[in-house]
């Protein structure tokens, strides 16, 4: 019984066990097709998420990448697989190479292309063209 109690106490005292490390390769489990969106009168990439990514939705995950403070005054931040000069916005990669960040209040200031590891709850987005396909809710800098 003492052994079981010790294992239980170790489990609840270790906060890092509930997070899952993902890599940019993990986020490639998505296929894109062109879909017409009437609100912008354009065909845009429409994601069809694979099972690996779907299984992570709603879970706390962390990922290392390059910080892109797109509009810090509006709290718009992107985590990118590549530095700004090679990121999705410049046409050098696909939408699976960026994650939109909904950062918790009080987050630090970030520099463009600063390498950082971010922790957040993964949300998948298929239909809102004003947001990225991958979003970290309640995001914060991850300190291992």
mmCIF file with all atom_site columns, C-alpha atoms in Angstrom:
data_model
loop_
_atom_site.group_PDB
_atom_site.id
_atom_site.type_symbol
_atom_site.label_atom_id
_atom_site.label_alt_id
_atom_site.label_comp_id
_atom_site.label_asym_id
_atom_site.label_entity_id
_atom_site.label_seq_id
_atom_site.pdbx_PDB_ins_code
_atom_site.Cartn_x
_atom_site.Cartn_y
_atom_site.Cartn_z
_atom_site.occupancy
_atom_site.B_iso_or_equiv
_atom_site.pdbx_formal_charge
_atom_site.auth_seq_id
_atom_site.auth_comp_id
_atom_site.auth_asym_id
_atom_site.auth_atom_id
_atom_site.pdbx_PDB_model_num
ATOM 1   C CA . UNK A 1 1   ? 0.000   0.000  0.000   1.00 0.00 ? 1   UNK A CA 1
ATOM 2   C CA . UNK A 1 2   ? 2.880   2.378  0.810   1.00 0.00 ? 2   UNK A CA 1
ATOM 3   C CA . UNK A 1 3   ? 4.386   1.699  -2.591  1.00 0.00 ? 3   UNK A CA 1
ATOM 4   C CA . UNK A 1 4   ? 1.117   2.572  -4.344  1.00 0.00 ? 4   UNK A CA 1
ATOM 5   C CA . UNK A 1 5   ? 0.837   5.807  -2.349  1.00 0.00 ? 5   UNK A CA 1
ATOM 6   C CA . UNK A 1 6   ? 4.375   6.854  -3.308  1.00 0.00 ? 6   UNK A CA 1
ATOM 7   C CA . UNK A 1 7   ? 3.713   6.186  -6.996  1.00 0.00 ? 7   UNK A CA 1
ATOM 8   C CA . UNK A 1 8   ? 0.481   8.185  -6.794  1.00 0.00 ? 8   UNK A CA 1
ATOM 9   C CA . UNK A 1 9   ? 2.202   11.124 -5.088  1.00 0.00 ? 9   UNK A CA 1
ATOM 10  C CA . UNK A 1 10  ? 4.968   11.130 -7.684  1.00 0.00 ? 10  UNK A CA 1
ATOM 11  C CA . UNK A 1 11  ? 2.367   11.147 -10.432 1.00 0.00 ? 11  UNK A CA 1
ATOM 12  C CA . UNK A 1 12  ? 0.426   14.153 -9.109  1.00 0.00 ? 12  UNK A CA 1
ATOM 13  C CA . UNK A 1 13  ? 3.591   16.046 -8.192  1.00 0.00 ? 13  UNK A CA 1
ATOM 14  C CA . UNK A 1 14  ? 5.050   15.859 -11.713 1.00 0.00 ? 14  UNK A CA 1
ATOM 15  C CA . UNK A 1 15  ? 3.312   18.490 -13.839 1.00 0.00 ? 15  UNK A CA 1
ATOM 16  C CA . UNK A 1 16  ? 5.191   17.725 -17.048 1.00 0.00 ? 16  UNK A CA 1
ATOM 17  C CA . UNK A 1 17  ? 3.688   14.283 -17.526 1.00 0.00 ? 17  UNK A CA 1
ATOM 18  C CA . UNK A 1 18  ? 0.443   15.549 -18.999 1.00 0.00 ? 18  UNK A CA 1
ATOM 19  C CA . UNK A 1 19  ? 2.091   17.403 -21.898 1.00 0.00 ? 19  UNK A CA 1
ATOM 20  C CA . UNK A 1 20  ? 3.061   15.788 -25.168 1.00 0.00 ? 20  UNK A CA 1
ATOM 21  C CA . UNK A 1 21  ? 6.023   16.896 -27.228 1.00 0.00 ? 21  UNK A CA 1
ATOM 22  C CA . UNK A 1 22  ? 5.222   17.144 -30.914 1.00 0.00 ? 22  UNK A CA 1
ATOM 23  C CA . UNK A 1 23  ? 7.442   17.927 -33.869 1.00 0.00 ? 23  UNK A CA 1
ATOM 24  C CA . UNK A 1 24  ? 6.785   19.733 -37.116 1.00 0.00 ? 24  UNK A CA 1
ATOM 25  C CA . UNK A 1 25  ? 6.676   16.312 -38.747 1.00 0.00 ? 25  UNK A CA 1
ATOM 26  C CA . UNK A 1 26  ? 3.642   15.510 -36.569 1.00 0.00 ? 26  UNK A CA 1
ATOM 27  C CA . UNK A 1 27  ? 1.763   18.429 -38.126 1.00 0.00 ? 27  UNK A CA 1
ATOM 28  C CA . UNK A 1 28  ? 2.330   17.100 -41.646 1.00 0.00 ? 28  UNK A CA 1
ATOM 29  C CA . UNK A 1 29  ? -0.449  14.559 -41.028 1.00 0.00 ? 29  UNK A CA 1
ATOM 30  C CA . UNK A 1 30  ? -2.818  16.750 -43.036 1.00 0.00 ? 30  UNK A CA 1
ATOM 31  C CA . UNK A 1 31  ? -3.832  16.901 -46.674 1.00 0.00 ? 31  UNK A CA 1
ATOM 32  C CA . UNK A 1 32  ? -4.946  20.090 -48.378 1.00 0.00 ? 32  UNK A CA 1
ATOM 33  C CA . UNK A 1 33  ? -7.456  20.528 -51.146 1.00 0.00 ? 33  UNK A CA 1
ATOM 34  C CA . UNK A 1 34  ? -8.657  23.716 -52.780 1.00 0.00 ? 34  UNK A CA 1
ATOM 35  C CA . UNK A 1 35  ? -12.081 24.841 -51.534 1.00 0.00 ? 35  UNK A CA 1
ATOM 36  C CA . UNK A 1 36  ? -14.123 27.848 -52.583 1.00 0.00 ? 36  UNK A CA 1
ATOM 37  C CA . UNK A 1 37  ? -14.966 30.326 -49.792 1.00 0.00 ? 37  UNK A CA 1
ATOM 38  C CA . UNK A 1 38  ? -17.772 32.647 -50.800 1.00 0.00 ? 38  UNK A CA 1
ATOM 39  C CA . UNK A 1 39  ? -16.942 35.326 -48.210 1.00 0.00 ? 39  UNK A CA 1
ATOM 40  C CA . UNK A 1 40  ? -13.658 36.116 -49.984 1.00 0.00 ? 40  UNK A CA 1
ATOM 41  C CA . UNK A 1 41  ? -14.621 34.864 -53.466 1.00 0.00 ? 41  UNK A CA 1
ATOM 42  C CA . UNK A 1 42  ? -11.497 32.700 -53.589 1.00 0.00 ? 42  UNK A CA 1
ATOM 43  C CA . UNK A 1 43  ? -10.276 29.149 -53.491 1.00 0.00 ? 43  UNK A CA 1
ATOM 44  C CA . UNK A 1 44  ? -8.160  28.512 -50.387 1.00 0.00 ? 44  UNK A CA 1
ATOM 45  C CA . UNK A 1 45  ? -6.360  25.547 -48.863 1.00 0.00 ? 45  UNK A CA 1
ATOM 46  C CA . UNK A 1 46  ? -8.823  23.351 -46.965 1.00 0.00 ? 46  UNK A CA 1
ATOM 47  C CA . UNK A 1 47  ? -7.296  20.913 -44.461 1.00 0.00 ? 47  UNK A CA 1
ATOM 48  C CA . UNK A 1 48  ? -8.267  17.288 -43.961 1.00 0.00 ? 48  UNK A CA 1
ATOM 49  C CA . UNK A 1 49  ? -6.543  16.304 -40.736 1.00 0.00 ? 49  UNK A CA 1
ATOM 50  C CA . UNK A 1 50  ? -5.121  12.804 -40.312 1.00 0.00 ? 50  UNK A CA 1
ATOM 51  C CA . UNK A 1 51  ? -5.694  10.529 -37.340 1.00 0.00 ? 51  UNK A CA 1
ATOM 52  C CA . UNK A 1 52  ? -2.403  11.430 -35.616 1.00 0.00 ? 52  UNK A CA 1
ATOM 53  C CA . UNK A 1 53  ? -3.275  15.124 -35.494 1.00 0.00 ? 53  UNK A CA 1
ATOM 54  C CA . UNK A 1 54  ? -6.940  14.519 -34.643 1.00 0.00 ? 54  UNK A CA 1
ATOM 55  C CA . UNK A 1 55  ? -5.873  12.432 -31.636 1.00 0.00 ? 55  UNK A CA 1
ATOM 56  C CA . UNK A 1 56  ? -3.931  15.430 -30.294 1.00 0.00 ? 56  UNK A CA 1
ATOM 57  C CA . UNK A 1 57  ? -6.800  17.924 -30.514 1.00 0.00 ? 57  UNK A CA 1
ATOM 58  C CA . UNK A 1 58  ? -7.635  19.418 -27.125 1.00 0.00 ? 58  UNK A CA 1
ATOM 59  C CA . UNK A 1 59  ? -4.471  18.051 -25.550 1.00 0.00 ? 59  UNK A CA 1
ATOM 60  C CA . UNK A 1 60  ? -1.597  20.042 -24.102 1.00 0.00 ? 60  UNK A CA 1
ATOM 61  C CA . UNK A 1 61  ? 1.339   19.828 -26.455 1.00 0.00 ? 61  UNK A CA 1
ATOM 62  C CA . UNK A 1 62  ? 4.617   21.653 -26.857 1.00 0.00 ? 62  UNK A CA 1
ATOM 63  C CA . UNK A 1 63  ? 6.597   22.494 -29.942 1.00 0.00 ? 63  UNK A CA 1
ATOM 64  C CA . UNK A 1 64  ? 9.826   24.345 -30.708 1.00 0.00 ? 64  UNK A CA 1
ATOM 65  C CA . UNK A 1 65  ? 10.004  26.844 -33.546 1.00 0.00 ? 65  UNK A CA 1
ATOM 66  C CA . UNK A 1 66  ? 10.662  30.409 -34.620 1.00 0.00 ? 66  UNK A CA 1
ATOM 67  C CA . UNK A 1 67  ? 8.532   33.154 -33.084 1.00 0.00 ? 67  UNK A CA 1
ATOM 68  C CA . UNK A 1 68  ? 6.923   35.527 -35.570 1.00 0.00 ? 68  UNK A CA 1
ATOM 69  C CA . UNK A 1 69  ? 5.408   38.516 -33.757 1.00 0.00 ? 69  UNK A CA 1
ATOM 70  C CA . UNK A 1 70  ? 3.104   39.481 -36.638 1.00 0.00 ? 70  UNK A CA 1
ATOM 71  C CA . UNK A 1 71  ? 1.234   42.254 -34.787 1.00 0.00 ? 71  UNK A CA 1
ATOM 72  C CA . UNK A 1 72  ? 2.290   42.306 -31.124 1.00 0.00 ? 72  UNK A CA 1
ATOM 73  C CA . UNK A 1 73  ? 0.081   45.321 -30.371 1.00 0.00 ? 73  UNK A CA 1
ATOM 74  C CA . UNK A 1 74  ? -2.911  43.160 -31.377 1.00 0.00 ? 74  UNK A CA 1
ATOM 75  C CA . UNK A 1 75  ? -1.463  40.031 -29.708 1.00 0.00 ? 75  UNK A CA 1
ATOM 76  C CA . UNK A 1 76  ? -1.016  38.214 -33.030 1.00 0.00 ? 76  UNK A CA 1
ATOM 77  C CA . UNK A 1 77  ? 1.830   35.713 -32.846 1.00 0.00 ? 77  UNK A CA 1
ATOM 78  C CA . UNK A 1 78  ? 2.784   32.744 -34.997 1.00 0.00 ? 78  UNK A CA 1
ATOM 79  C CA . UNK A 1 79  ? 5.159   29.886 -34.233 1.00 0.00 ? 79  UNK A CA 1
ATOM 80  C CA . UNK A 1 80  ? 6.866   28.794 -37.451 1.00 0.00 ? 80  UNK A CA 1
ATOM 81  C CA . UNK A 1 81  ? 8.895   25.816 -38.496 1.00 0.00 ? 81  UNK A CA 1
ATOM 82  C CA . UNK A 1 82  ? 11.109  28.205 -40.444 1.00 0.00 ? 82  UNK A CA 1
ATOM 83  C CA . UNK A 1 83  ? 12.462  31.732 -39.903 1.00 0.00 ? 83  UNK A CA 1
ATOM 84  C CA . UNK A 1 84  ? 10.362  34.574 -41.298 1.00 0.00 ? 84  UNK A CA 1
ATOM 85  C CA . UNK A 1 85  ? 12.261  34.788 -44.610 1.00 0.00 ? 85  UNK A CA 1
ATOM 86  C CA . UNK A 1 86  ? 11.342  31.148 -45.376 1.00 0.00 ? 86  UNK A CA 1
ATOM 87  C CA . UNK A 1 87  ? 7.976   30.819 -43.645 1.00 0.00 ? 87  UNK A CA 1
ATOM 88  C CA . UNK A 1 88  ? 4.555   30.074 -45.126 1.00 0.00 ? 88  UNK A CA 1
ATOM 89  C CA . UNK A 1 89  ? 3.729   33.767 -45.527 1.00 0.00 ? 89  UNK A CA 1
ATOM 90  C CA . UNK A 1 90  ? 6.653   34.158 -47.929 1.00 0.00 ? 90  UNK A CA 1
ATOM 91  C CA . UNK A 1 91  ? 5.579   31.172 -49.995 1.00 0.00 ? 91  UNK A CA 1
ATOM 92  C CA . UNK A 1 92  ? 8.438   28.837 -49.106 1.00 0.00 ? 92  UNK A CA 1
ATOM 93  C CA . UNK A 1 93  ? 6.369   26.257 -47.198 1.00 0.00 ? 93  UNK A CA 1
ATOM 94  C CA . UNK A 1 94  ? 2.820   25.103 -46.495 1.00 0.00 ? 94  UNK A CA 1
ATOM 95  C CA . UNK A 1 95  ? 0.176   25.970 -43.898 1.00 0.00 ? 95  UNK A CA 1
ATOM 96  C CA . UNK A 1 96  ? 1.239   22.952 -41.819 1.00 0.00 ? 96  UNK A CA 1
ATOM 97  C CA . UNK A 1 97  ? 4.467   24.803 -40.984 1.00 0.00 ? 97  UNK A CA 1
ATOM 98  C CA . UNK A 1 98  ? 2.831   27.477 -38.788 1.00 0.00 ? 98  UNK A CA 1
ATOM 99  C CA . UNK A 1 99  ? 0.827   27.490 -35.563 1.00 0.00 ? 99  UNK A CA 1
ATOM 100 C CA . UNK A 1 100 ? -1.261  30.445 -34.423 1.00 0.00 ? 100 UNK A CA 1
ATOM 101 C CA . UNK A 1 101 ? -0.692  31.309 -30.773 1.00 0.00 ? 101 UNK A CA 1
ATOM 102 C CA . UNK A 1 102 ? -3.363  32.491 -28.352 1.00 0.00 ? 102 UNK A CA 1
ATOM 103 C CA . UNK A 1 103 ? -0.895  33.515 -25.646 1.00 0.00 ? 103 UNK A CA 1
ATOM 104 C CA . UNK A 1 104 ? -1.808  33.830 -21.983 1.00 0.00 ? 104 UNK A CA 1
ATOM 105 C CA . UNK A 1 105 ? -1.721  37.376 -20.594 1.00 0.00 ? 105 UNK A CA 1
ATOM 106 C CA . UNK A 1 106 ? 1.621   38.553 -19.218 1.00 0.00 ? 106 UNK A CA 1
ATOM 107 C CA . UNK A 1 107 ? 3.714   36.701 -21.753 1.00 0.00 ? 107 UNK A CA 1
ATOM 108 C CA . UNK A 1 108 ? 7.232   37.984 -22.469 1.00 0.00 ? 108 UNK A CA 1
ATOM 109 C CA . UNK A 1 109 ? 8.101   40.160 -25.440 1.00 0.00 ? 109 UNK A CA 1
ATOM 110 C CA . UNK A 1 110 ? 9.453   38.212 -28.369 1.00 0.00 ? 110 UNK A CA 1
ATOM 111 C CA . UNK A 1 111 ? 11.956  39.043 -31.071 1.00 0.00 ? 111 UNK A CA 1
ATOM 112 C CA . UNK A 1 112 ? 11.407  38.096 -34.709 1.00 0.00 ? 112 UNK A CA 1
ATOM 113 C CA . UNK A 1 113 ? 12.836  34.617 -35.376 1.00 0.00 ? 113 UNK A CA 1
ATOM 114 C CA . UNK A 1 114 ? 13.541  33.990 -31.682 1.00 0.00 ? 114 UNK A CA 1
ATOM 115 C CA . UNK A 1 115 ? 13.763  30.235 -31.126 1.00 0.00 ? 115 UNK A CA 1
ATOM 116 C CA . UNK A 1 116 ? 11.258  29.253 -28.467 1.00 0.00 ? 116 UNK A CA 1
ATOM 117 C CA . UNK A 1 117 ? 9.322   26.234 -27.226 1.00 0.00 ? 117 UNK A CA 1
ATOM 118 C CA . UNK A 1 118 ? 5.615   26.884 -26.741 1.00 0.00 ? 118 UNK A CA 1
ATOM 119 C CA . UNK A 1 119 ? 3.088   24.882 -24.708 1.00 0.00 ? 119 UNK A CA 1
ATOM 120 C CA . UNK A 1 120 ? -0.613  25.081 -25.488 1.00 0.00 ? 120 UNK A CA 1
ATOM 121 C CA . UNK A 1 121 ? -3.840  23.182 -26.088 1.00 0.00 ? 121 UNK A CA 1
ATOM 122 C CA . UNK A 1 122 ? -4.027  22.182 -29.728 1.00 0.00 ? 122 UNK A CA 1
ATOM 123 C CA . UNK A 1 123 ? -7.128  23.291 -31.614 1.00 0.00 ? 123 UNK A CA 1
ATOM 124 C CA . UNK A 1 124 ? -7.673  22.277 -35.222 1.00 0.00 ? 124 UNK A CA 1
ATOM 125 C CA . UNK A 1 125 ? -9.356  24.756 -37.559 1.00 0.00 ? 125 UNK A CA 1
ATOM 126 C CA . UNK A 1 126 ? -10.890 23.827 -40.894 1.00 0.00 ? 126 UNK A CA 1
ATOM 127 C CA . UNK A 1 127 ? -13.429 26.526 -41.600 1.00 0.00 ? 127 UNK A CA 1
ATOM 128 C CA . UNK A 1 128 ? -12.463 29.910 -40.132 1.00 0.00 ? 128 UNK A CA 1
ATOM 129 C CA . UNK A 1 129 ? -10.369 31.565 -42.837 1.00 0.00 ? 129 UNK A CA 1
ATOM 130 C CA . UNK A 1 130 ? -9.303  34.274 -40.382 1.00 0.00 ? 130 UNK A CA 1
ATOM 131 C CA . UNK A 1 131 ? -7.317  31.793 -38.289 1.00 0.00 ? 131 UNK A CA 1
ATOM 132 C CA . UNK A 1 132 ? -4.557  29.288 -38.973 1.00 0.00 ? 132 UNK A CA 1
ATOM 133 C CA . UNK A 1 133 ? -5.266  25.568 -39.298 1.00 0.00 ? 133 UNK A CA 1
ATOM 134 C CA . UNK A 1 134 ? -3.287  24.784 -36.133 1.00 0.00 ? 134 UNK A CA 1
ATOM 135 C CA . UNK A 1 135 ? -3.870  26.908 -33.025 1.00 0.00 ? 135 UNK A CA 1
ATOM 136 C CA . UNK A 1 136 ? -2.383  26.678 -29.543 1.00 0.00 ? 136 UNK A CA 1
ATOM 137 C CA . UNK A 1 137 ? -4.930  27.962 -27.005 1.00 0.00 ? 137 UNK A CA 1
ATOM 138 C CA . UNK A 1 138 ? -3.742  29.158 -23.572 1.00 0.00 ? 138 UNK A CA 1
ATOM 139 C CA . UNK A 1 139 ? -0.216  29.200 -24.992 1.00 0.00 ? 139 UNK A CA 1
ATOM 140 C CA . UNK A 1 140 ? 2.878   30.002 -22.959 1.00 0.00 ? 140 UNK A CA 1
ATOM 141 C CA . UNK A 1 141 ? 6.623   29.576 -23.108 1.00 0.00 ? 141 UNK A CA 1
ATOM 142 C CA . UNK A 1 142 ? 7.529   26.032 -22.124 1.00 0.00 ? 142 UNK A CA 1
ATOM 143 C CA . UNK A 1 143 ? 10.357  25.647 -19.646 1.00 0.00 ? 143 UNK A CA 1
ATOM 144 C CA . UNK A 1 144 ? 11.493  22.038 -19.317 1.00 0.00 ? 144 UNK A CA 1
#
